[in-house]
Amino acid sequence: MTDEPLLRVTALSKYYGSRIGCEEISFDLWPGEVLAIVGESGSGKTTLLNCLATRLLPTSGTASYRMRDGQWRDLYRMSEAERRFLMRTDWGFVHQNPADGLRMTVSAGANVGERLMAVGDRHYGNIRSTAVDWLGRVEIDEERIDDEPRAFSGGMRQRLQIARNLVTGPRLVFMDEPTGGLDVSVQARLLDLLRGLVTDLGLAAIVVTHDLAVARLLSQRMMVMKDGHVVEAGLTDRVLDDPRAPYTQLLVSSILQV
Amino acid sequence: MATPLIVSEVAKAFIMHLRGGIRLPVVANVSFSVRAGECAVLGGPSGAGKSSILKMVYGNYGVDQGQIIVEHHGALVDLATANPRTVLSVRRDTIGYVSQFLRTVPRVSALDVVAEPLVARGTDRRQAQKRAAELLGRLNLPERLWSLPPATFSGGEQQRVNIARGFITDHPVLLLDEPTASLDATNREVVIALIDEKKLAGTALLGIFHDADVREAVADRIVDVTEFAAGRAAA
Ligand SMILES: Nc1ncnc2c1ncn2[C@@H]1O[C@H](COP(=O)(O)OP(=O)(O)OP(=O)(O)O)[C@@H](O)[C@H]1O
Ligand SMILES: Nc1ncnc2c1ncn2[C@@H]1O[C@H](COP(=O)(O)OP(=O)(O)OP(=O)(O)O)[C@@H](O)[C@H]1O
Ligand SMILES: [Mg+2]
Ligand SMILES: [Mg+2]
């Protein structure tokens, strides 16, 4: 077990003009840990996630990341090129809408292979066999490797997006409502798959979801957001079984059972 | 350590914000300890707070006041104030828990559900599955069920999976919340035997057993939870 976190977030705030996106968010994330961010619509979940993934620059606050060589780097002081490299190699970002994370007009195999090439793999045979392997891991039939994701169902597209993100062996994956746009039965399968992959690969992940069952199944820790603030945080089962903040109690009581 | 679990002056109330913020005191001044090799049983009527105490010890419920001290990795940890990461580490290596009901995870086989705590502690998966199979066999779970996810199992079958999962590791402290509630006489006997083996191995057990026969067979001591009634402590 590592005694150092992977990510350190301190007093992170993002304002859109005078409107609060998220305010004064602080937490540490350790390797292999899955953190769920839950809360109502407009509470700042996506804003926070995008700031952490450096897709958005915060108004104030810091986030430091421990690189593979053990060096700590301030995410908002990195050069654009360094950040892009990190995003392509050490990180993954799974969007709610697969179309935002995939290239819809190139084949499934190329969608996966492209990320491998970004980390320097140039051997066509290797790339193809790794792509086949990953399609298998996300339960997409090898025969579909040359099809474009346009021809895939929503659930398949989402699984392909996951394969594309995980193929480079990232240490940290950001997910924004990964099961959001899918049918309930398709969601269950995807969730299972995600859970298995996250455990097997020992990934750290930050998962934004409005679905407490998703949080329960995937995460060890949870932050509950409201109006841009964290109103409660802790062990996922503690927060769900003994919610203390009024808003968390409302959230937990408004669903049948998680 | 001879006394791996010490609960000291613990208090717990629920504040129900959706019901006008009323305060539901559950227990106060909870103090007891459990020695290695003994099984202490929480006694008291329904609603007295027995499960709440177990859940606080497991870190599943927050603690308002007091201390819950366990020896973890050679140091003393206060679970009442420990951070989530420490609680997770305590659960992996020091405190095991058999909940009243199994929380099923879709698509994971019964065998893997049982093997998982060992795998999480670094045991080779094959070996963990072998140990899981032994336990499920002892608990008379039909072998044809082992490869299936327990979601569709009967109450008693799920409970046996849950028990096997709790007993597979050698955590120094083991919490049991009515593990025998939905079992037949034969399997109750198996659980009693498993508890006896844990005691011999030096595990500190803290349990809740509604079934008087089982309680009598396993309890070295009854901790009467009505003594910790929150109203009384306040008086
Ligand atoms: N680009 C923007 N410009 C102005 N305001 C924004 C912008 N993006 C988000 N906001 C505002 O910031 C707040 C937080 O939005 P955010 O998208 O982070 O919420 P969310 O928790 O992800 O909600 P949802 O669950 O609906 O996705 C909202 O009030 C939103 O209207
Ligand atoms: N998460 C919770 N939120 C609110 N109240 C709770 C919660 N958990 C328990 N309680 C209340 O705390 C009291 C003690 O409950 P607990 O489950 O600990 O009792 P118990 O002694 O285990 O009872 P039983 O023998 O019926 O299982 C009850 O009044 C119960 O309603
Ligand atoms: Mg959002
Ligand atoms: Mg109970």
Coordinates of C-alpha atoms and ligand atoms in Angstrom, one line a residue:
Chain A
M1 CA 0.0 0.0 0.0
T2 CA 1.2 3.5 -0.9
D3 CA 1.4 6.0 1.9
E4 CA 1.1 8.9 -0.4
P5 CA -2.0 10.2 -2.2
L6 CA -2.2 10.4 -5.9
L7 CA -4.1 13.6 -6.0
R8 CA -4.3 16.4 -3.5
V9 CA -7.0 19.1 -3.9
T10 CA -7.0 22.2 -1.8
A11 CA -9.6 24.9 -1.5
L12 CA -10.6 24.6 -5.2
S13 CA -13.2 27.1 -6.3
K14 CA -14.7 27.9 -9.7
Y15 CA -16.9 30.9 -10.4
Y16 CA -18.8 31.6 -13.6
G17 CA -18.9 35.4 -13.2
S18 CA -20.6 35.8 -9.9
R19 CA -22.3 32.4 -10.0
I20 CA -20.7 29.7 -7.9
G21 CA -19.7 26.6 -9.9
C22 CA -18.0 24.9 -6.9
E23 CA -16.4 26.4 -3.8
E24 CA -13.6 25.6 -1.4
I25 CA -13.4 21.9 -2.3
S26 CA -10.5 20.0 -0.6
F27 CA -9.8 16.2 -0.5
D28 CA -7.1 13.7 -1.1
L29 CA -7.4 10.7 -3.4
W30 CA -5.2 7.6 -2.9
P31 CA -4.2 5.0 -5.5
G32 CA -6.9 2.4 -6.1
E33 CA -9.5 4.5 -4.4
V34 CA -12.9 5.3 -6.1
L35 CA -14.5 8.5 -5.0
A36 CA -18.1 9.2 -5.9
I37 CA -19.4 12.7 -6.2
V38 CA -23.2 12.9 -5.9
G39 CA -25.7 15.7 -5.6
E40 CA -28.6 17.3 -7.3
S41 CA -28.5 18.9 -10.8
G42 CA -26.6 22.1 -10.8
S43 CA -24.7 21.4 -7.6
G44 CA -21.3 21.7 -9.2
K45 CA -20.3 18.1 -9.8
T46 CA -19.3 18.5 -13.4
T47 CA -17.6 21.8 -12.7
L48 CA -15.5 20.1 -10.1
L49 CA -14.7 17.1 -12.2
N50 CA -13.7 19.3 -15.2
C51 CA -11.5 21.4 -13.0
L52 CA -9.8 18.3 -11.6
A53 CA -9.3 16.9 -15.1
T54 CA -7.9 20.3 -16.2
R55 CA -10.6 20.6 -18.8
L56 CA -11.5 23.8 -17.0
L57 CA -9.3 26.1 -15.0
P58 CA -10.4 26.9 -11.5
T59 CA -10.8 30.5 -10.2
S60 CA -8.7 29.6 -7.2
G61 CA -7.2 26.7 -5.3
T62 CA -4.7 24.0 -6.1
A63 CA -4.6 20.4 -7.3
S64 CA -1.4 18.4 -7.2
Y65 CA -0.8 15.1 -8.9
R66 CA 1.8 12.6 -8.1
M67 CA 3.4 11.6 -11.4
R68 CA 4.7 8.1 -12.2
D69 CA 8.2 9.1 -11.3
G70 CA 6.9 10.2 -7.8
Q71 CA 7.2 13.9 -8.5
W72 CA 4.4 16.1 -7.4
R73 CA 3.1 18.5 -10.0
D74 CA 0.7 21.4 -9.7
L75 CA -1.9 20.7 -12.3
Y76 CA -2.7 24.3 -13.1
R77 CA 0.9 25.3 -13.6
M78 CA 1.8 22.6 -16.1
S79 CA 2.3 23.5 -19.7
E80 CA -0.5 22.7 -22.1
A81 CA 1.6 20.0 -23.7
E82 CA 2.4 18.3 -20.4
R83 CA -1.3 18.3 -19.5
R84 CA -2.3 16.8 -22.8
F85 CA 0.3 14.1 -22.4
L86 CA -1.1 13.3 -18.9
M87 CA -4.6 13.1 -20.3
R88 CA -3.6 10.8 -23.1
T89 CA -1.5 8.4 -21.0
D90 CA -2.0 8.5 -17.2
W91 CA -5.6 9.6 -17.1
G92 CA -8.9 8.6 -18.7
F93 CA -12.1 10.6 -19.0
V94 CA -15.4 8.8 -19.6
H95 CA -18.1 11.1 -20.7
Q96 CA -21.8 10.6 -20.2
N97 CA -22.4 10.8 -23.9
P98 CA -20.0 8.4 -25.7
A99 CA -20.0 10.6 -28.7
D100 CA -18.0 13.1 -26.7
G101 CA -15.3 10.6 -25.9
L102 CA -15.2 8.6 -29.1
R103 CA -14.4 9.3 -32.7
M104 CA -17.6 8.3 -34.3
T105 CA -16.3 8.0 -37.8
V106 CA -13.4 5.7 -37.3
S107 CA -13.6 2.0 -36.5
A108 CA -14.0 0.6 -33.0
G109 CA -10.5 -0.9 -33.3
A110 CA -9.0 2.4 -34.3
N111 CA -10.7 4.2 -31.4
V112 CA -8.9 1.9 -29.0
G113 CA -5.7 1.8 -31.1
E114 CA -5.4 5.5 -31.3
R115 CA -4.8 5.9 -27.6
L116 CA -2.1 3.3 -27.8
M117 CA -0.3 5.1 -30.6
A118 CA -0.5 8.2 -28.5
V119 CA 1.7 6.5 -25.9
G120 CA 4.2 5.5 -28.6
D121 CA 3.1 2.1 -29.8
R122 CA 3.8 1.9 -33.5
H123 CA 3.5 -1.9 -34.1
Y124 CA 0.3 -2.5 -36.1
G125 CA 0.1 -6.2 -35.0
N126 CA 0.4 -5.3 -31.3
I127 CA -2.0 -2.5 -31.5
R128 CA -4.6 -4.7 -33.2
S129 CA -4.2 -7.6 -30.8
T130 CA -4.4 -5.3 -27.8
A131 CA -7.5 -3.7 -29.3
V132 CA -9.1 -7.1 -29.8
D133 CA -8.2 -8.0 -26.2
W134 CA -9.8 -4.8 -24.9
L135 CA -12.9 -5.2 -27.0
G136 CA -13.3 -8.6 -25.4
R137 CA -12.8 -7.2 -21.9
V138 CA -15.7 -4.8 -22.4
E139 CA -17.7 -7.6 -24.0
I140 CA -17.7 -6.4 -27.6
D141 CA -17.5 -9.1 -30.2
E142 CA -14.2 -9.2 -32.1
E143 CA -16.2 -9.3 -35.3
R144 CA -17.3 -5.7 -34.7
I145 CA -13.7 -4.4 -34.6
D146 CA -13.9 -2.7 -38.0
D147 CA -17.4 -1.2 -37.4
E148 CA -17.8 2.5 -36.6
P149 CA -19.3 3.3 -33.2
R150 CA -22.1 5.0 -35.1
A151 CA -23.4 1.5 -35.8
F152 CA -23.2 0.5 -32.1
S153 CA -26.0 0.6 -29.4
G154 CA -25.7 3.2 -26.6
G155 CA -24.4 0.5 -24.2
M156 CA -21.8 -0.8 -26.6
R157 CA -20.6 2.7 -27.4
Q158 CA -20.2 3.3 -23.7
R159 CA -18.2 0.1 -23.3
L160 CA -16.1 1.1 -26.2
Q161 CA -15.4 4.5 -24.6
I162 CA -14.3 2.7 -21.5
A163 CA -12.0 0.4 -23.5
R164 CA -10.5 3.4 -25.2
N165 CA -9.8 5.0 -21.9
L166 CA -8.4 2.0 -20.1
V167 CA -6.2 0.6 -22.8
T168 CA -3.2 2.8 -21.9
G169 CA -3.3 1.6 -18.3
P170 CA -4.2 4.9 -16.7
R171 CA -3.8 5.4 -13.0
L172 CA -6.7 7.8 -12.6
V173 CA -10.0 7.8 -14.5
F174 CA -12.6 10.6 -14.4
M175 CA -16.2 9.6 -15.1
D176 CA -19.2 11.9 -15.6
E177 CA -22.4 10.0 -15.2
P178 CA -21.0 6.9 -17.0
T179 CA -24.3 5.0 -16.9
G180 CA -26.4 8.1 -17.4
G181 CA -28.0 7.9 -20.8
L182 CA -28.6 4.1 -20.7
D183 CA -31.5 1.8 -20.1
V184 CA -31.7 0.3 -16.7
S185 CA -30.8 -3.2 -17.8
V186 CA -27.9 -1.9 -19.9
Q187 CA -26.8 0.2 -17.0
A188 CA -26.5 -2.9 -14.7
R189 CA -24.3 -4.7 -17.1
L190 CA -22.0 -1.7 -17.6
L191 CA -21.8 -1.1 -13.9
D192 CA -20.7 -4.6 -13.4
L193 CA -18.1 -4.4 -16.0
L194 CA -16.8 -1.1 -14.6
R195 CA -16.7 -2.5 -11.1
G196 CA -14.7 -5.6 -12.2
L197 CA -12.3 -3.5 -14.2
V198 CA -11.7 -0.9 -11.5
T199 CA -11.0 -3.7 -9.0
D200 CA -8.9 -5.8 -11.2
L201 CA -6.8 -2.9 -12.5
G202 CA -6.6 -1.2 -9.1
L203 CA -7.6 2.1 -10.7
A204 CA -8.2 5.3 -8.8
A205 CA -11.4 7.0 -10.1
I206 CA -13.6 10.0 -9.5
V207 CA -17.1 9.2 -10.6
V208 CA -19.8 11.8 -10.8
T209 CA -23.3 10.3 -10.6
H210 CA -26.8 11.2 -9.4
D211 CA -27.5 7.5 -8.9
L212 CA -26.7 6.4 -5.3
A213 CA -26.8 2.8 -6.3
V214 CA -24.0 3.4 -8.7
A215 CA -22.1 5.2 -5.9
R216 CA -22.7 2.3 -3.5
L217 CA -21.5 -0.3 -6.0
L218 CA -18.4 1.5 -7.4
S219 CA -17.0 3.7 -4.7
Q220 CA -15.4 3.4 -1.3
R221 CA -15.7 7.1 -0.5
M222 CA -18.3 9.7 -1.3
M223 CA -18.8 13.5 -1.4
V224 CA -22.3 14.9 -1.4
M225 CA -22.6 18.3 -3.1
K226 CA -25.2 21.0 -2.9
D227 CA -25.0 24.6 -4.3
G228 CA -21.3 24.2 -5.1
H229 CA -20.3 23.0 -1.7
V230 CA -19.5 19.6 -0.1
V231 CA -22.2 19.1 2.5
E232 CA -21.1 15.7 3.6
A233 CA -18.2 13.3 2.9
G234 CA -17.0 10.0 4.2
L235 CA -17.0 6.3 3.6
T236 CA -19.7 5.5 1.1
D237 CA -21.7 3.0 3.2
R238 CA -21.5 5.4 6.2
V239 CA -22.9 8.3 4.2
L240 CA -25.7 6.2 2.8
D241 CA -26.6 4.3 5.9
D242 CA -26.2 7.0 8.5
P243 CA -26.6 10.3 6.5
R244 CA -26.2 13.3 8.7
A245 CA -26.6 16.4 6.6
P246 CA -30.2 17.4 6.0
Y247 CA -29.6 17.3 2.2
T248 CA -28.0 13.9 2.3
Q249 CA -31.0 12.6 4.3
L250 CA -33.3 14.0 1.7
L251 CA -31.3 12.4 -1.1
V252 CA -31.2 9.0 0.6
S253 CA -34.9 9.0 1.6
S254 CA -36.0 10.0 -1.9
I255 CA -34.9 6.7 -3.4
L256 CA -36.3 3.3 -2.6
Q257 CA -33.3 1.4 -1.4
V258 CA -29.6 1.4 -2.1
Chain B
M1 CA -3.3 -8.2 22.4
A2 CA -5.6 -9.9 25.0
T3 CA -8.4 -7.3 24.5
P4 CA -8.5 -6.5 20.8
L5 CA -11.8 -4.4 21.1
I6 CA -12.6 -1.7 23.7
V7 CA -15.7 0.3 23.5
S8 CA -15.7 3.3 25.8
E9 CA -18.5 5.7 26.7
V10 CA -20.0 5.6 23.2
A11 CA -23.1 7.6 22.5
K12 CA -25.3 7.7 19.4
A13 CA -28.4 9.6 18.4
F14 CA -30.1 10.1 15.0
I15 CA -31.2 13.6 14.1
M16 CA -34.1 13.3 11.7
H17 CA -33.9 16.5 9.6
L18 CA -36.8 15.5 7.5
R19 CA -39.0 15.2 10.5
G20 CA -38.5 18.6 12.0
G21 CA -35.0 17.8 13.3
I22 CA -36.2 15.5 16.1
R23 CA -33.4 13.8 17.9
L24 CA -33.7 10.0 18.4
P25 CA -31.3 9.0 21.1
V26 CA -30.3 5.3 20.6
V27 CA -27.5 4.5 23.1
A28 CA -25.3 6.4 25.5
N29 CA -22.4 5.5 27.7
V30 CA -21.8 2.2 25.9
S31 CA -18.7 0.6 27.6
F32 CA -17.5 -2.9 27.3
S33 CA -14.6 -4.8 25.8
V34 CA -14.1 -8.1 24.1
R35 CA -11.1 -10.4 24.8
A36 CA -9.3 -12.6 22.4
G37 CA -11.0 -16.0 22.2
E38 CA -14.3 -15.0 23.7
C39 CA -17.7 -14.4 22.2
A40 CA -19.6 -11.5 23.8
V41 CA -23.2 -11.3 22.9
L42 CA -25.3 -8.1 22.8
G43 CA -28.6 -8.7 24.5
G44 CA -31.8 -6.6 24.7
P45 CA -35.1 -6.2 23.1
S46 CA -35.8 -5.1 19.5
G47 CA -34.8 -1.5 19.0
A48 CA -32.5 -1.4 22.0
G49 CA -29.6 -0.5 19.7
K50 CA -27.7 -3.8 19.3
S51 CA -27.2 -3.5 15.5
S52 CA -26.4 0.2 15.9
I53 CA -23.5 -0.7 18.2
L54 CA -22.2 -3.3 15.8
K55 CA -22.4 -0.9 12.9
M56 CA -20.5 1.8 14.9
V57 CA -17.8 -0.7 15.6
Y58 CA -17.6 -1.5 11.9
G59 CA -17.5 2.2 10.9
N60 CA -20.8 1.9 9.1
Y61 CA -22.6 4.3 11.5
G62 CA -21.0 7.5 12.8
V63 CA -20.2 7.8 16.5
D64 CA -21.3 10.9 18.3
Q65 CA -19.2 10.5 21.5
G66 CA -16.7 8.1 23.1
Q67 CA -14.1 5.8 21.7
I68 CA -13.9 2.5 19.9
I69 CA -10.4 1.2 20.2
V70 CA -9.0 -1.6 18.1
E71 CA -5.5 -2.9 17.7
H72 CA -4.7 -2.5 14.0
H73 CA -1.4 -3.3 12.4
G74 CA 0.2 -3.2 15.8
A75 CA -1.1 0.3 16.8
L76 CA -4.3 1.4 18.6
V77 CA -6.9 3.0 16.3
D78 CA -9.9 4.9 17.5
L79 CA -12.7 4.1 15.0
A80 CA -14.9 6.8 16.3
T81 CA -12.6 9.4 14.8
A82 CA -10.7 7.4 12.2
N83 CA -10.6 8.7 8.6
P84 CA -12.3 6.6 5.8
R85 CA -9.0 5.2 4.6
T86 CA -8.1 3.9 8.0
V87 CA -11.6 2.4 8.5
L88 CA -11.2 0.6 5.1
S89 CA -7.8 -0.8 6.2
V90 CA -9.3 -1.9 9.5
R91 CA -12.0 -3.7 7.7
R92 CA -9.6 -5.4 5.4
D93 CA -7.3 -6.7 8.0
T94 CA -8.7 -6.4 11.5
I95 CA -12.5 -6.4 11.8
G96 CA -14.7 -8.8 9.9
Y97 CA -18.5 -8.5 9.8
V98 CA -21.3 -10.8 9.0
S99 CA -24.3 -8.6 8.3
Q100 CA -27.9 -9.6 8.8
F101 CA -28.5 -9.7 5.1
L102 CA -26.2 -10.2 2.2
R103 CA -25.8 -7.2 -0.1
T104 CA -25.6 -8.9 -3.5
V105 CA -23.5 -7.6 -6.3
P106 CA -24.8 -8.5 -9.8
R107 CA -22.9 -11.1 -11.8
V108 CA -20.4 -12.1 -9.2
S109 CA -20.6 -15.8 -8.3
A110 CA -21.2 -17.0 -4.8
L111 CA -17.8 -18.6 -4.8
D112 CA -16.1 -15.3 -5.6
V113 CA -18.3 -13.3 -3.2
V114 CA -17.0 -15.6 -0.5
A115 CA -13.4 -15.6 -1.7
E116 CA -13.2 -11.8 -2.1
P117 CA -12.1 -10.8 1.4
L118 CA -9.1 -13.2 1.1
V119 CA -8.2 -11.9 -2.4
A120 CA -8.4 -8.4 -1.1
R121 CA -5.8 -9.3 1.4
G122 CA -3.5 -10.7 -1.2
T123 CA -4.3 -14.4 -1.2
D124 CA -4.0 -16.0 -4.6
R125 CA -7.4 -16.2 -6.2
R126 CA -7.3 -20.0 -6.8
Q127 CA -6.4 -20.7 -3.2
A128 CA -9.1 -18.3 -2.0
Q129 CA -11.7 -20.0 -4.1
K130 CA -10.6 -23.4 -2.7
R131 CA -11.0 -22.1 0.8
A132 CA -14.4 -20.6 -0.2
A133 CA -15.5 -24.0 -1.6
E134 CA -14.6 -25.7 1.7
L135 CA -16.7 -23.3 3.7
L136 CA -19.7 -23.4 1.4
G137 CA -19.4 -27.2 1.5
R138 CA -19.4 -27.2 5.3
L139 CA -22.5 -24.9 5.2
N140 CA -24.2 -27.3 2.9
L141 CA -24.8 -24.9 0.1
P142 CA -25.5 -27.1 -3.0
E143 CA -22.5 -27.1 -5.3
R144 CA -24.6 -26.2 -8.3
L145 CA -25.2 -22.8 -6.8
W146 CA -21.5 -21.9 -6.3
S147 CA -21.0 -20.5 -9.7
L148 CA -24.2 -18.4 -9.7
P149 CA -24.6 -14.9 -8.4
P150 CA -26.5 -15.1 -5.0
A151 CA -29.1 -12.4 -6.0
T152 CA -31.7 -15.2 -6.8
F153 CA -30.8 -17.4 -3.8
S154 CA -33.3 -18.0 -1.0
G155 CA -32.8 -16.1 2.3
G156 CA -31.1 -19.0 4.0
E157 CA -28.8 -19.7 1.0
Q158 CA -27.8 -16.0 0.9
Q159 CA -27.1 -16.0 4.6
R160 CA -24.8 -19.0 4.3
V161 CA -22.9 -17.2 1.5
N162 CA -22.7 -14.2 3.9
I163 CA -21.4 -16.3 6.8
A164 CA -18.8 -18.1 4.6
R165 CA -17.6 -14.6 3.5
G166 CA -17.3 -13.4 7.0
F167 CA -15.6 -16.5 8.3
I168 CA -13.1 -17.0 5.5
T169 CA -10.5 -14.6 6.8
D170 CA -8.7 -14.7 10.2
H171 CA -9.6 -11.1 11.3
P172 CA -8.8 -10.7 15.0
V173 CA -12.2 -9.3 15.6
L174 CA -15.4 -10.7 14.1
L175 CA -18.9 -9.0 14.3
L176 CA -22.0 -11.2 13.8
D177 CA -25.5 -9.7 13.3
E178 CA -27.9 -12.5 13.7
P179 CA -26.0 -14.9 11.4
T180 CA -28.3 -17.8 12.1
A181 CA -31.7 -16.1 11.8
S182 CA -32.7 -17.8 8.6
L183 CA -31.0 -21.1 9.0
D184 CA -32.3 -24.6 9.7
A185 CA -31.1 -26.6 12.7
T186 CA -28.3 -28.4 10.8
N187 CA -26.8 -25.3 9.5
R188 CA -27.2 -23.5 12.9
E189 CA -25.0 -26.3 14.3
V190 CA -22.4 -25.7 11.6
V191 CA -22.3 -22.0 12.5
I192 CA -21.9 -22.8 16.2
A193 CA -19.0 -25.1 15.3
L194 CA -17.4 -22.3 13.2
I195 CA -17.8 -19.9 16.1
D196 CA -16.1 -22.4 18.4
E197 CA -13.2 -22.7 16.0
K198 CA -12.8 -19.0 15.9
K199 CA -12.7 -18.8 19.6
L200 CA -10.0 -21.5 19.8
A201 CA -8.0 -19.5 17.2
G202 CA -8.2 -16.5 19.5
T203 CA -10.7 -14.3 17.6
A204 CA -12.6 -11.8 19.6
L205 CA -16.3 -12.2 18.6
L206 CA -19.1 -9.8 19.2
G207 CA -22.5 -11.0 18.1
I208 CA -26.3 -10.6 18.2
F209 CA -28.3 -13.9 18.4
H210 CA -32.1 -13.9 18.8
D211 CA -32.1 -17.7 18.9
A212 CA -31.8 -18.6 22.5
D213 CA -30.3 -22.0 21.8
V214 CA -27.5 -20.6 19.6
R215 CA -26.9 -17.8 22.1
E216 CA -26.5 -20.3 24.9
A217 CA -24.2 -22.4 22.9
V218 CA -21.8 -19.6 21.9
A219 CA -22.0 -16.8 24.5
D220 CA -19.3 -16.5 27.0
R221 CA -20.9 -13.3 28.3
I222 CA -24.0 -11.2 27.6
V223 CA -23.6 -7.4 27.3
D224 CA -27.0 -6.0 28.2
V225 CA -27.7 -3.1 25.8
T226 CA -30.7 -1.8 27.9
E227 CA -28.1 -0.6 30.4
F228 CA -27.0 1.8 27.7
A229 CA -30.4 3.2 27.0
A230 CA -29.9 6.8 26.0
G231 CA -32.7 8.1 28.3
R232 CA -31.2 6.5 31.4
A233 CA -27.7 7.8 30.8
A234 CA -29.0 11.3 30.5
A235 CA -30.9 11.1 33.8
Ligands
LIG1 N1 -20.2 27.4 -18.6 C1 -21.0 27.9 -17.6 N2 -21.3 29.2 -17.6 C2 -22.1 29.6 -16.6 N3 -22.6 28.9 -15.6 C3 -22.3 27.6 -15.6 C4 -21.5 27.0 -16.6 N4 -21.4 25.7 -16.4 C5 -22.1 25.4 -15.3 N5 -22.6 26.6 -14.8 C6 -23.4 26.7 -13.6 O1 -22.7 26.2 -12.5 C7 -23.5 25.4 -11.6 C8 -22.9 24.0 -11.5 O2 -23.1 23.3 -12.7 P1 -22.5 21.9 -13.0 O3 -22.7 21.6 -14.4 O4 -21.2 21.7 -12.4 O5 -23.6 21.0 -12.2 P2 -23.8 19.5 -12.0 O6 -23.8 19.2 -10.6 O7 -22.9 18.7 -12.9 O8 -25.3 19.3 -12.6 P3 -26.0 18.1 -13.4 O9 -26.3 17.0 -12.4 O10 -27.2 18.7 -13.9 O11 -25.0 17.7 -14.5 C9 -24.9 25.5 -12.2 O12 -25.5 26.5 -11.5 C10 -24.7 25.8 -13.6 O13 -25.7 26.5 -14.1
LIG2 N1 -30.0 4.6 10.0 C1 -30.9 4.9 11.0 N2 -31.6 6.0 10.9 C2 -32.5 6.4 11.8 N3 -32.8 5.6 12.9 C3 -32.1 4.4 13.0 C4 -31.2 4.0 12.0 N4 -30.7 2.8 12.4 C5 -31.3 2.5 13.6 N5 -32.2 3.4 13.9 C6 -33.0 3.4 15.1 O1 -32.2 3.2 16.2 C7 -32.9 2.3 17.2 C8 -32.0 1.1 17.4 O2 -32.0 0.3 16.2 P1 -31.1 -1.0 16.1 O3 -31.3 -1.6 14.7 O4 -29.8 -0.7 16.6 O5 -31.9 -2.0 17.2 P2 -31.6 -3.6 17.5 O6 -31.4 -3.6 18.9 O7 -30.6 -4.1 16.6 O8 -33.1 -4.1 17.1 P3 -33.5 -5.6 16.5 O9 -33.4 -6.6 17.5 O10 -34.9 -5.3 16.1 O11 -32.6 -5.8 15.3 C9 -34.3 2.0 16.5 O12 -35.2 2.9 17.1 C10 -34.1 2.3 15.1 O13 -35.2 2.7 14.5
MG3 MG -23.1 17.4 -14.6
MG4 MG -30.7 -5.5 14.9

